[in-house]
Amino acid sequence: YGMNKRTKNAVLTLVVGLILNIALGAAKLTAGVISESVAVASDAFNNLSDAAVSVVTILAVWLSARAADHDHPFGHGRYEYIAAFVLGAVIVAVAVELFISGVKRIIEPADIAAGALLWATLGVSVAVKAFMAAFYRVRGRRVDSDAIRAAAVDSMSDAIVTTLVLACMLVERFTGAHIDGYASAAVAVFIAVFAVRILKRTISRLLGERPDPELYARVTSIMTERPEVLSVHDLVINDYGEAHKTAEADAVFPADMSFTDVHAACDALERAVLAETGVRLCVHADPEMTCAARLAELTERLAG
């Protein structure tokens, strides 16, 4: 597919995350086998599952670049929203699993085996996941992608969980207290709140929500900047993906303008809005009587 610049940047961002997740998963798996730590080995499979989700997200973003066809006349941009929904659901599942594990640890406390290799692996994991969260956040804002924003939340939740494990290991080493169960349950609730926000936003966009007020104001401003446009009303913006937005609007022109001039003005408005916002606009022209004498004549006829 012919991907635009935004889609290419989004795919590149997700590929970087995929590589880091695979590398981190392999490192944790190696450390888990060498140190005979089941916890680290299990966490390695969590990273590899993140890599699998990254593959699904890359595929969805790539598919979203497909052009409109007979069955999908408004394009395939909502594939990206579906990917964000899947990632949000995965984060919810992780939060539930973490909560259950925390409750089990509260009921049956257990010592955490901590060797030098384990400390080093977890420390590197925190650093890498924190970097990925920041990287996803910056890139997600730049390309305006819900899928990448969701990946940022997922990476941050992984970093928080691993930091929590390190903190609990320190507390246990110096005090002997087993607090990891309580901390895990609390973090699970924290992660679930963010995941639900992702799901809520994604479902809202799939159902069809009110357009971004800033985008609405920007389109209106571009249209009313032209001197021949007297006013704009009934602007409707439809969201079929971050890079696939369409709009309809009524623009009011002086009634004495020629049809040719009105048509040219409508084309110019559509090109200007597309160039500045990426929204494909369709303009309907409404006439308004501006000649005082003619307006007085029509008013008198209606009154009579």
mmCIF file of C-alpha atoms in Angstrom:
data_model
loop_
_atom_site.group_PDB
_atom_site.id
_atom_site.type_symbol
_atom_site.label_atom_id
_atom_site.label_comp_id
_atom_site.label_asym_id
_atom_site.label_seq_id
_atom_site.Cartn_x
_atom_site.Cartn_y
_atom_site.Cartn_z
ATOM 1 C CA TYR A 1 0.000 0.000 0.000
ATOM 2 C CA GLY A 2 1.105 3.562 -0.609
ATOM 3 C CA MET A 3 1.598 4.783 2.956
ATOM 4 C CA ASN A 4 1.606 8.499 3.659
ATOM 5 C CA LYS A 5 4.276 10.129 5.822
ATOM 6 C CA ARG A 6 2.180 9.879 8.997
ATOM 7 C CA THR A 7 1.560 6.144 8.549
ATOM 8 C CA LYS A 8 5.235 5.493 7.789
ATOM 9 C CA ASN A 9 6.267 7.308 10.988
ATOM 10 C CA ALA A 10 3.686 5.363 13.011
ATOM 11 C CA VAL A 11 4.846 2.013 11.621
ATOM 12 C CA LEU A 12 8.516 2.926 12.196
ATOM 13 C CA THR A 13 7.729 3.834 15.818
ATOM 14 C CA LEU A 14 5.965 0.512 16.406
ATOM 15 C CA VAL A 15 8.783 -1.457 14.734
ATOM 16 C CA VAL A 16 11.309 0.129 17.128
ATOM 17 C CA GLY A 17 9.076 -0.942 20.028
ATOM 18 C CA LEU A 18 8.778 -4.456 18.589
ATOM 19 C CA ILE A 19 12.565 -4.835 18.402
ATOM 20 C CA LEU A 20 13.031 -3.578 21.963
ATOM 21 C CA ASN A 21 10.334 -5.923 23.315
ATOM 22 C CA ILE A 22 11.920 -8.937 21.601
ATOM 23 C CA ALA A 23 15.399 -8.007 22.866
ATOM 24 C CA LEU A 24 14.114 -7.404 26.386
ATOM 25 C CA GLY A 25 12.141 -10.658 26.394
ATOM 26 C CA ALA A 26 15.175 -12.644 25.226
ATOM 27 C CA ALA A 27 17.401 -11.039 27.885
ATOM 28 C CA LYS A 28 14.897 -11.758 30.670
ATOM 29 C CA LEU A 29 14.397 -15.318 29.509
ATOM 30 C CA THR A 30 18.163 -15.905 29.536
ATOM 31 C CA ALA A 31 18.514 -14.338 32.979
ATOM 32 C CA GLY A 32 15.572 -16.357 34.287
ATOM 33 C CA VAL A 33 17.043 -19.641 33.070
ATOM 34 C CA ILE A 34 20.541 -18.865 34.420
ATOM 35 C CA SER A 35 19.276 -17.670 37.832
ATOM 36 C CA GLU A 36 16.516 -20.304 37.895
ATOM 37 C CA SER A 37 13.980 -17.543 38.559
ATOM 38 C CA VAL A 38 10.469 -18.464 37.457
ATOM 39 C CA ALA A 39 9.282 -14.867 38.028
ATOM 40 C CA VAL A 40 11.804 -13.381 35.603
ATOM 41 C CA ALA A 41 11.163 -16.094 33.027
ATOM 42 C CA SER A 42 7.409 -15.415 33.252
ATOM 43 C CA ASP A 43 8.045 -11.678 32.845
ATOM 44 C CA ALA A 44 10.062 -12.506 29.722
ATOM 45 C CA PHE A 45 6.987 -14.093 28.159
ATOM 46 C CA ASN A 46 5.042 -10.952 29.062
ATOM 47 C CA ASN A 47 7.503 -8.942 26.941
ATOM 48 C CA LEU A 48 7.228 -11.454 24.116
ATOM 49 C CA SER A 49 3.429 -11.152 24.278
ATOM 50 C CA ASP A 50 3.887 -7.371 24.049
ATOM 51 C CA ALA A 51 5.922 -8.022 20.898
ATOM 52 C CA ALA A 52 3.056 -10.083 19.492
ATOM 53 C CA VAL A 53 0.620 -7.253 20.218
ATOM 54 C CA SER A 54 3.072 -4.860 18.503
ATOM 55 C CA VAL A 55 2.911 -7.015 15.377
ATOM 56 C CA VAL A 56 -0.915 -6.813 15.415
ATOM 57 C CA THR A 57 -0.755 -3.041 15.910
ATOM 58 C CA ILE A 58 1.751 -2.603 13.064
ATOM 59 C CA LEU A 59 -0.511 -4.640 10.797
ATOM 60 C CA ALA A 60 -3.530 -2.534 11.773
ATOM 61 C CA VAL A 61 -1.722 0.783 11.186
ATOM 62 C CA TRP A 62 -0.430 -0.535 7.853
ATOM 63 C CA LEU A 63 -3.923 -1.628 6.813
ATOM 64 C CA SER A 64 -5.317 1.772 7.816
ATOM 65 C CA ALA A 65 -3.299 3.297 4.955
ATOM 66 C CA ARG A 66 -5.320 1.377 2.348
ATOM 67 C CA ALA A 67 -7.175 3.611 -0.056
ATOM 68 C CA ALA A 68 -10.957 3.693 -0.237
ATOM 69 C CA ASP A 69 -12.560 0.892 -2.228
ATOM 70 C CA HIS A 70 -16.030 -0.222 -3.313
ATOM 71 C CA ASP A 71 -16.886 -1.785 0.064
ATOM 72 C CA HIS A 72 -15.226 0.921 2.172
ATOM 73 C CA PRO A 73 -15.742 4.265 0.387
ATOM 74 C CA PHE A 74 -14.365 6.244 3.341
ATOM 75 C CA GLY A 75 -11.098 4.311 3.608
ATOM 76 C CA HIS A 76 -9.768 1.939 6.263
ATOM 77 C CA GLY A 77 -8.490 4.401 8.883
ATOM 78 C CA ARG A 78 -10.513 2.845 11.704
ATOM 79 C CA TYR A 79 -8.250 -0.214 11.674
ATOM 80 C CA GLU A 80 -6.003 1.884 13.904
ATOM 81 C CA TYR A 81 -8.814 2.438 16.402
ATOM 82 C CA ILE A 82 -9.441 -1.324 16.448
ATOM 83 C CA ALA A 83 -5.745 -1.870 17.256
ATOM 84 C CA ALA A 84 -5.991 0.627 20.135
ATOM 85 C CA PHE A 85 -9.045 -1.260 21.428
ATOM 86 C CA VAL A 86 -7.184 -4.597 21.292
ATOM 87 C CA LEU A 87 -4.207 -3.110 23.127
ATOM 88 C CA GLY A 88 -6.505 -1.581 25.751
ATOM 89 C CA ALA A 89 -8.147 -4.981 26.279
ATOM 90 C CA VAL A 90 -4.706 -6.598 26.682
ATOM 91 C CA ILE A 91 -3.759 -4.009 29.320
ATOM 92 C CA VAL A 92 -6.998 -4.742 31.200
ATOM 93 C CA ALA A 93 -6.164 -8.468 31.117
ATOM 94 C CA VAL A 94 -2.674 -7.746 32.480
ATOM 95 C CA ALA A 95 -4.163 -5.603 35.257
ATOM 96 C CA VAL A 96 -6.612 -8.364 36.228
ATOM 97 C CA GLU A 97 -3.830 -10.957 36.283
ATOM 98 C CA LEU A 98 -1.621 -8.651 38.357
ATOM 99 C CA PHE A 99 -4.460 -8.044 40.820
ATOM 100 C CA ILE A 100 -5.107 -11.770 41.210
ATOM 101 C CA SER A 101 -1.384 -12.424 41.729
ATOM 102 C CA GLY A 102 -1.276 -9.660 44.337
ATOM 103 C CA VAL A 103 -4.205 -11.120 46.262
ATOM 104 C CA LYS A 104 -2.544 -14.560 46.217
ATOM 105 C CA ARG A 105 0.674 -13.049 47.574
ATOM 106 C CA ILE A 106 -1.293 -11.306 50.341
ATOM 107 C CA ILE A 107 -2.868 -14.622 51.345
ATOM 108 C CA GLU A 108 0.334 -16.634 50.964
ATOM 109 C CA PRO A 109 3.442 -14.399 51.328
ATOM 110 C CA ALA A 110 6.625 -15.714 49.724
ATOM 111 C CA ASP A 111 10.278 -14.684 49.768
ATOM 112 C CA ILE A 112 11.671 -13.028 46.637
ATOM 113 C CA ALA A 113 14.936 -14.596 45.481
ATOM 114 C CA ALA A 114 17.256 -11.756 44.483
ATOM 115 C CA GLY A 115 20.660 -12.399 42.932
ATOM 116 C CA ALA A 116 22.953 -9.942 41.172
ATOM 117 C CA LEU A 117 21.786 -11.059 37.719
ATOM 118 C CA LEU A 118 18.147 -10.586 38.739
ATOM 119 C CA TRP A 119 18.798 -7.055 40.038
ATOM 120 C CA ALA A 120 20.632 -6.100 36.842
ATOM 121 C CA THR A 121 17.978 -7.569 34.561
ATOM 122 C CA LEU A 122 15.112 -5.835 36.328
ATOM 123 C CA GLY A 123 17.018 -2.535 36.423
ATOM 124 C CA VAL A 124 17.655 -2.664 32.676
ATOM 125 C CA SER A 125 14.011 -3.621 32.132
ATOM 126 C CA VAL A 126 12.787 -0.533 33.984
ATOM 127 C CA ALA A 127 15.095 1.730 31.987
ATOM 128 C CA VAL A 128 14.108 0.237 28.627
ATOM 129 C CA LYS A 129 10.373 0.283 29.379
ATOM 130 C CA ALA A 130 10.539 3.878 30.662
ATOM 131 C CA PHE A 131 12.344 4.873 27.469
ATOM 132 C CA MET A 132 9.721 3.079 25.368
ATOM 133 C CA ALA A 133 6.879 4.826 27.227
ATOM 134 C CA ALA A 134 8.443 8.251 26.632
ATOM 135 C CA PHE A 135 9.270 7.372 23.014
ATOM 136 C CA TYR A 136 5.728 6.170 22.315
ATOM 137 C CA ARG A 137 4.225 9.200 24.028
ATOM 138 C CA VAL A 138 6.236 11.723 22.013
ATOM 139 C CA ARG A 139 5.744 9.886 18.724
ATOM 140 C CA GLY A 140 2.066 9.215 19.439
ATOM 141 C CA ARG A 141 1.476 12.917 19.954
ATOM 142 C CA ARG A 142 3.446 13.762 16.804
ATOM 143 C CA VAL A 143 1.528 11.383 14.507
ATOM 144 C CA ASP A 144 -1.729 11.673 16.507
ATOM 145 C CA SER A 145 -2.197 7.921 16.941
ATOM 146 C CA ASP A 146 -4.421 6.293 19.569
ATOM 147 C CA ALA A 147 -2.667 2.953 19.002
ATOM 148 C CA ILE A 148 0.743 4.419 19.861
ATOM 149 C CA ARG A 149 -0.687 6.281 22.869
ATOM 150 C CA ALA A 150 -2.068 2.970 24.119
ATOM 151 C CA ALA A 151 1.369 1.371 23.616
ATOM 152 C CA ALA A 152 2.846 4.177 25.746
ATOM 153 C CA VAL A 153 0.435 3.338 28.583
ATOM 154 C CA ASP A 154 1.285 -0.368 28.244
ATOM 155 C CA SER A 155 5.042 0.312 28.437
ATOM 156 C CA MET A 156 4.637 2.641 31.401
ATOM 157 C CA SER A 157 2.555 0.051 33.249
ATOM 158 C CA ASP A 158 5.317 -2.541 32.669
ATOM 159 C CA ALA A 159 7.929 -0.093 33.979
ATOM 160 C CA ILE A 160 5.823 0.637 37.077
ATOM 161 C CA VAL A 161 5.275 -3.046 37.795
ATOM 162 C CA THR A 162 8.989 -3.871 37.491
ATOM 163 C CA THR A 163 9.904 -0.857 39.641
ATOM 164 C CA LEU A 164 7.420 -2.141 42.189
ATOM 165 C CA VAL A 165 9.125 -5.548 42.212
ATOM 166 C CA LEU A 166 12.499 -3.881 42.824
ATOM 167 C CA ALA A 167 11.064 -1.737 45.630
ATOM 168 C CA CYS A 168 9.487 -4.752 47.300
ATOM 169 C CA MET A 169 12.772 -6.641 47.043
ATOM 170 C CA LEU A 170 14.540 -3.775 48.813
ATOM 171 C CA VAL A 171 11.910 -3.578 51.545
ATOM 172 C CA GLU A 172 12.050 -7.334 52.077
ATOM 173 C CA ARG A 173 15.859 -7.358 52.224
ATOM 174 C CA PHE A 174 16.096 -4.628 54.883
ATOM 175 C CA THR A 175 12.909 -5.218 56.901
ATOM 176 C CA GLY A 176 11.742 -8.724 56.089
ATOM 177 C CA ALA A 177 8.230 -7.394 55.383
ATOM 178 C CA HIS A 178 6.225 -8.905 52.507
ATOM 179 C CA ILE A 179 4.413 -5.971 50.882
ATOM 180 C CA ASP A 180 4.571 -7.057 47.254
ATOM 181 C CA GLY A 181 1.008 -8.437 47.291
ATOM 182 C CA TYR A 182 -0.549 -5.188 48.503
ATOM 183 C CA ALA A 183 1.561 -3.124 46.112
ATOM 184 C CA SER A 184 0.672 -5.381 43.153
ATOM 185 C CA ALA A 185 -3.053 -5.056 43.838
ATOM 186 C CA ALA A 186 -2.791 -1.258 44.103
ATOM 187 C CA VAL A 187 -0.812 -0.943 40.871
ATOM 188 C CA ALA A 188 -3.280 -3.262 39.111
ATOM 189 C CA VAL A 189 -6.118 -0.874 39.924
ATOM 190 C CA PHE A 190 -3.997 2.067 38.716
ATOM 191 C CA ILE A 191 -3.244 0.343 35.405
ATOM 192 C CA ALA A 192 -6.867 -0.727 34.930
ATOM 193 C CA VAL A 193 -8.057 2.885 35.252
ATOM 194 C CA PHE A 194 -5.789 3.971 32.378
ATOM 195 C CA ALA A 195 -6.794 0.940 30.288
ATOM 196 C CA VAL A 196 -10.492 1.691 30.736
ATOM 197 C CA ARG A 197 -9.863 5.273 29.604
ATOM 198 C CA ILE A 198 -8.214 3.950 26.438
ATOM 199 C CA LEU A 199 -11.142 1.605 25.777
ATOM 200 C CA LYS A 200 -13.708 4.332 26.461
ATOM 201 C CA ARG A 201 -12.029 6.783 24.073
ATOM 202 C CA THR A 202 -11.605 4.144 21.353
ATOM 203 C CA ILE A 203 -15.192 2.880 21.592
ATOM 204 C CA SER A 204 -16.438 6.472 21.454
ATOM 205 C CA ARG A 205 -14.479 7.127 18.260
ATOM 206 C CA LEU A 206 -15.675 3.889 16.668
ATOM 207 C CA LEU A 207 -19.285 4.776 17.477
ATOM 208 C CA GLY A 208 -18.860 8.327 16.192
ATOM 209 C CA GLU A 209 -18.331 11.281 18.525
ATOM 210 C CA ARG A 210 -18.426 15.037 18.318
ATOM 211 C CA PRO A 211 -15.446 16.439 16.384
ATOM 212 C CA ASP A 212 -12.483 17.985 18.128
ATOM 213 C CA PRO A 213 -13.526 21.603 18.979
ATOM 214 C CA GLU A 214 -10.137 22.879 17.804
ATOM 215 C CA LEU A 215 -10.510 21.149 14.434
ATOM 216 C CA TYR A 216 -14.100 22.418 14.118
ATOM 217 C CA ALA A 217 -12.980 25.990 14.836
ATOM 218 C CA ARG A 218 -10.011 25.684 12.440
ATOM 219 C CA VAL A 219 -12.168 24.522 9.512
ATOM 220 C CA THR A 220 -14.693 27.291 10.190
ATOM 221 C CA SER A 221 -11.908 29.883 10.391
ATOM 222 C CA ILE A 222 -10.380 28.794 7.072
ATOM 223 C CA MET A 223 -13.764 29.042 5.356
ATOM 224 C CA THR A 224 -14.693 32.462 6.753
ATOM 225 C CA GLU A 225 -11.283 33.937 5.897
ATOM 226 C CA ARG A 226 -12.406 34.305 2.280
ATOM 227 C CA PRO A 227 -14.117 37.693 1.795
ATOM 228 C CA GLU A 228 -16.886 36.317 -0.429
ATOM 229 C CA VAL A 229 -18.062 33.897 2.277
ATOM 230 C CA LEU A 230 -20.632 35.711 4.393
ATOM 231 C CA SER A 231 -21.068 32.943 6.964
ATOM 232 C CA VAL A 232 -20.745 29.195 7.545
ATOM 233 C CA HIS A 233 -23.263 26.843 9.161
ATOM 234 C CA ASP A 234 -24.184 23.148 9.487
ATOM 235 C CA LEU A 235 -20.556 22.002 9.574
ATOM 236 C CA VAL A 236 -20.391 18.224 10.132
ATOM 237 C CA ILE A 237 -17.062 16.372 10.499
ATOM 238 C CA ASN A 238 -16.947 12.572 10.200
ATOM 239 C CA ASP A 239 -14.020 10.601 11.631
ATOM 240 C CA TYR A 240 -12.927 7.518 9.655
ATOM 241 C CA GLY A 241 -9.404 7.466 11.085
ATOM 242 C CA GLU A 242 -6.738 9.971 12.097
ATOM 243 C CA ALA A 243 -5.859 10.673 8.463
ATOM 244 C CA HIS A 244 -9.320 9.944 7.052
ATOM 245 C CA LYS A 245 -11.705 12.729 8.058
ATOM 246 C CA THR A 246 -14.493 14.082 5.863
ATOM 247 C CA ALA A 247 -16.727 17.112 6.366
ATOM 248 C CA GLU A 248 -19.772 18.854 4.954
ATOM 249 C CA ALA A 249 -20.670 22.510 5.430
ATOM 250 C CA ASP A 250 -22.981 25.210 4.097
ATOM 251 C CA ALA A 251 -21.243 28.419 3.017
ATOM 252 C CA VAL A 252 -23.308 31.533 2.421
ATOM 253 C CA PHE A 253 -22.412 33.662 -0.637
ATOM 254 C CA PRO A 254 -23.893 36.902 -2.002
ATOM 255 C CA ALA A 255 -26.869 36.065 -4.215
ATOM 256 C CA ASP A 256 -25.572 38.275 -7.025
ATOM 257 C CA MET A 257 -22.375 36.223 -7.452
ATOM 258 C CA SER A 258 -22.233 34.251 -10.679
ATOM 259 C CA PHE A 259 -22.591 30.474 -10.551
ATOM 260 C CA THR A 260 -19.089 30.138 -11.995
ATOM 261 C CA ASP A 261 -17.565 32.328 -9.257
ATOM 262 C CA VAL A 262 -19.429 30.471 -6.519
ATOM 263 C CA HIS A 263 -18.281 27.124 -7.889
ATOM 264 C CA ALA A 264 -14.670 28.328 -8.043
ATOM 265 C CA ALA A 265 -14.902 29.657 -4.479
ATOM 266 C CA CYS A 266 -16.260 26.312 -3.211
ATOM 267 C CA ASP A 267 -13.391 24.440 -4.888
ATOM 268 C CA ALA A 268 -10.894 26.867 -3.363
ATOM 269 C CA LEU A 269 -12.407 26.336 0.103
ATOM 270 C CA GLU A 270 -12.206 22.544 -0.226
ATOM 271 C CA ARG A 271 -8.569 22.703 -1.340
ATOM 272 C CA ALA A 272 -7.607 25.106 1.475
ATOM 273 C CA VAL A 273 -9.224 22.990 4.197
ATOM 274 C CA LEU A 274 -7.624 19.789 2.849
ATOM 275 C CA ALA A 275 -4.180 21.397 2.645
ATOM 276 C CA GLU A 276 -4.275 22.901 6.163
ATOM 277 C CA THR A 277 -6.182 20.260 8.146
ATOM 278 C CA GLY A 278 -6.222 17.062 6.058
ATOM 279 C CA VAL A 279 -10.052 17.082 6.144
ATOM 280 C CA ARG A 280 -11.834 16.351 2.859
ATOM 281 C CA LEU A 281 -14.556 18.989 2.753
ATOM 282 C CA CYS A 282 -17.679 19.175 0.598
ATOM 283 C CA VAL A 283 -19.200 22.670 0.436
ATOM 284 C CA HIS A 284 -22.861 23.450 -0.225
ATOM 285 C CA ALA A 285 -23.491 27.016 -1.357
ATOM 286 C CA ASP A 286 -26.373 29.103 0.055
ATOM 287 C CA PRO A 287 -27.313 32.484 -1.446
ATOM 288 C CA GLU A 288 -27.989 35.597 0.600
ATOM 289 C CA MET A 289 -29.434 38.810 -0.747
ATOM 290 C CA THR A 290 -27.001 41.677 -0.092
ATOM 291 C CA CYS A 291 -28.355 44.394 -2.439
ATOM 292 C CA ALA A 292 -30.438 46.747 -0.261
ATOM 293 C CA ALA A 293 -32.758 47.845 -3.085
ATOM 294 C CA ARG A 294 -33.456 44.325 -4.255
ATOM 295 C CA LEU A 295 -33.922 43.141 -0.655
ATOM 296 C CA ALA A 296 -36.434 45.958 -0.012
ATOM 297 C CA GLU A 297 -38.324 45.006 -3.172
ATOM 298 C CA LEU A 298 -38.583 41.337 -2.184
ATOM 299 C CA THR A 299 -39.584 42.278 1.371
ATOM 300 C CA GLU A 300 -42.367 44.510 0.040
ATOM 301 C CA ARG A 301 -43.660 41.722 -2.210
ATOM 302 C CA LEU A 302 -43.740 39.270 0.673
ATOM 303 C CA ALA A 303 -45.524 41.790 2.904
ATOM 304 C CA GLY A 304 -48.136 42.450 0.211
#
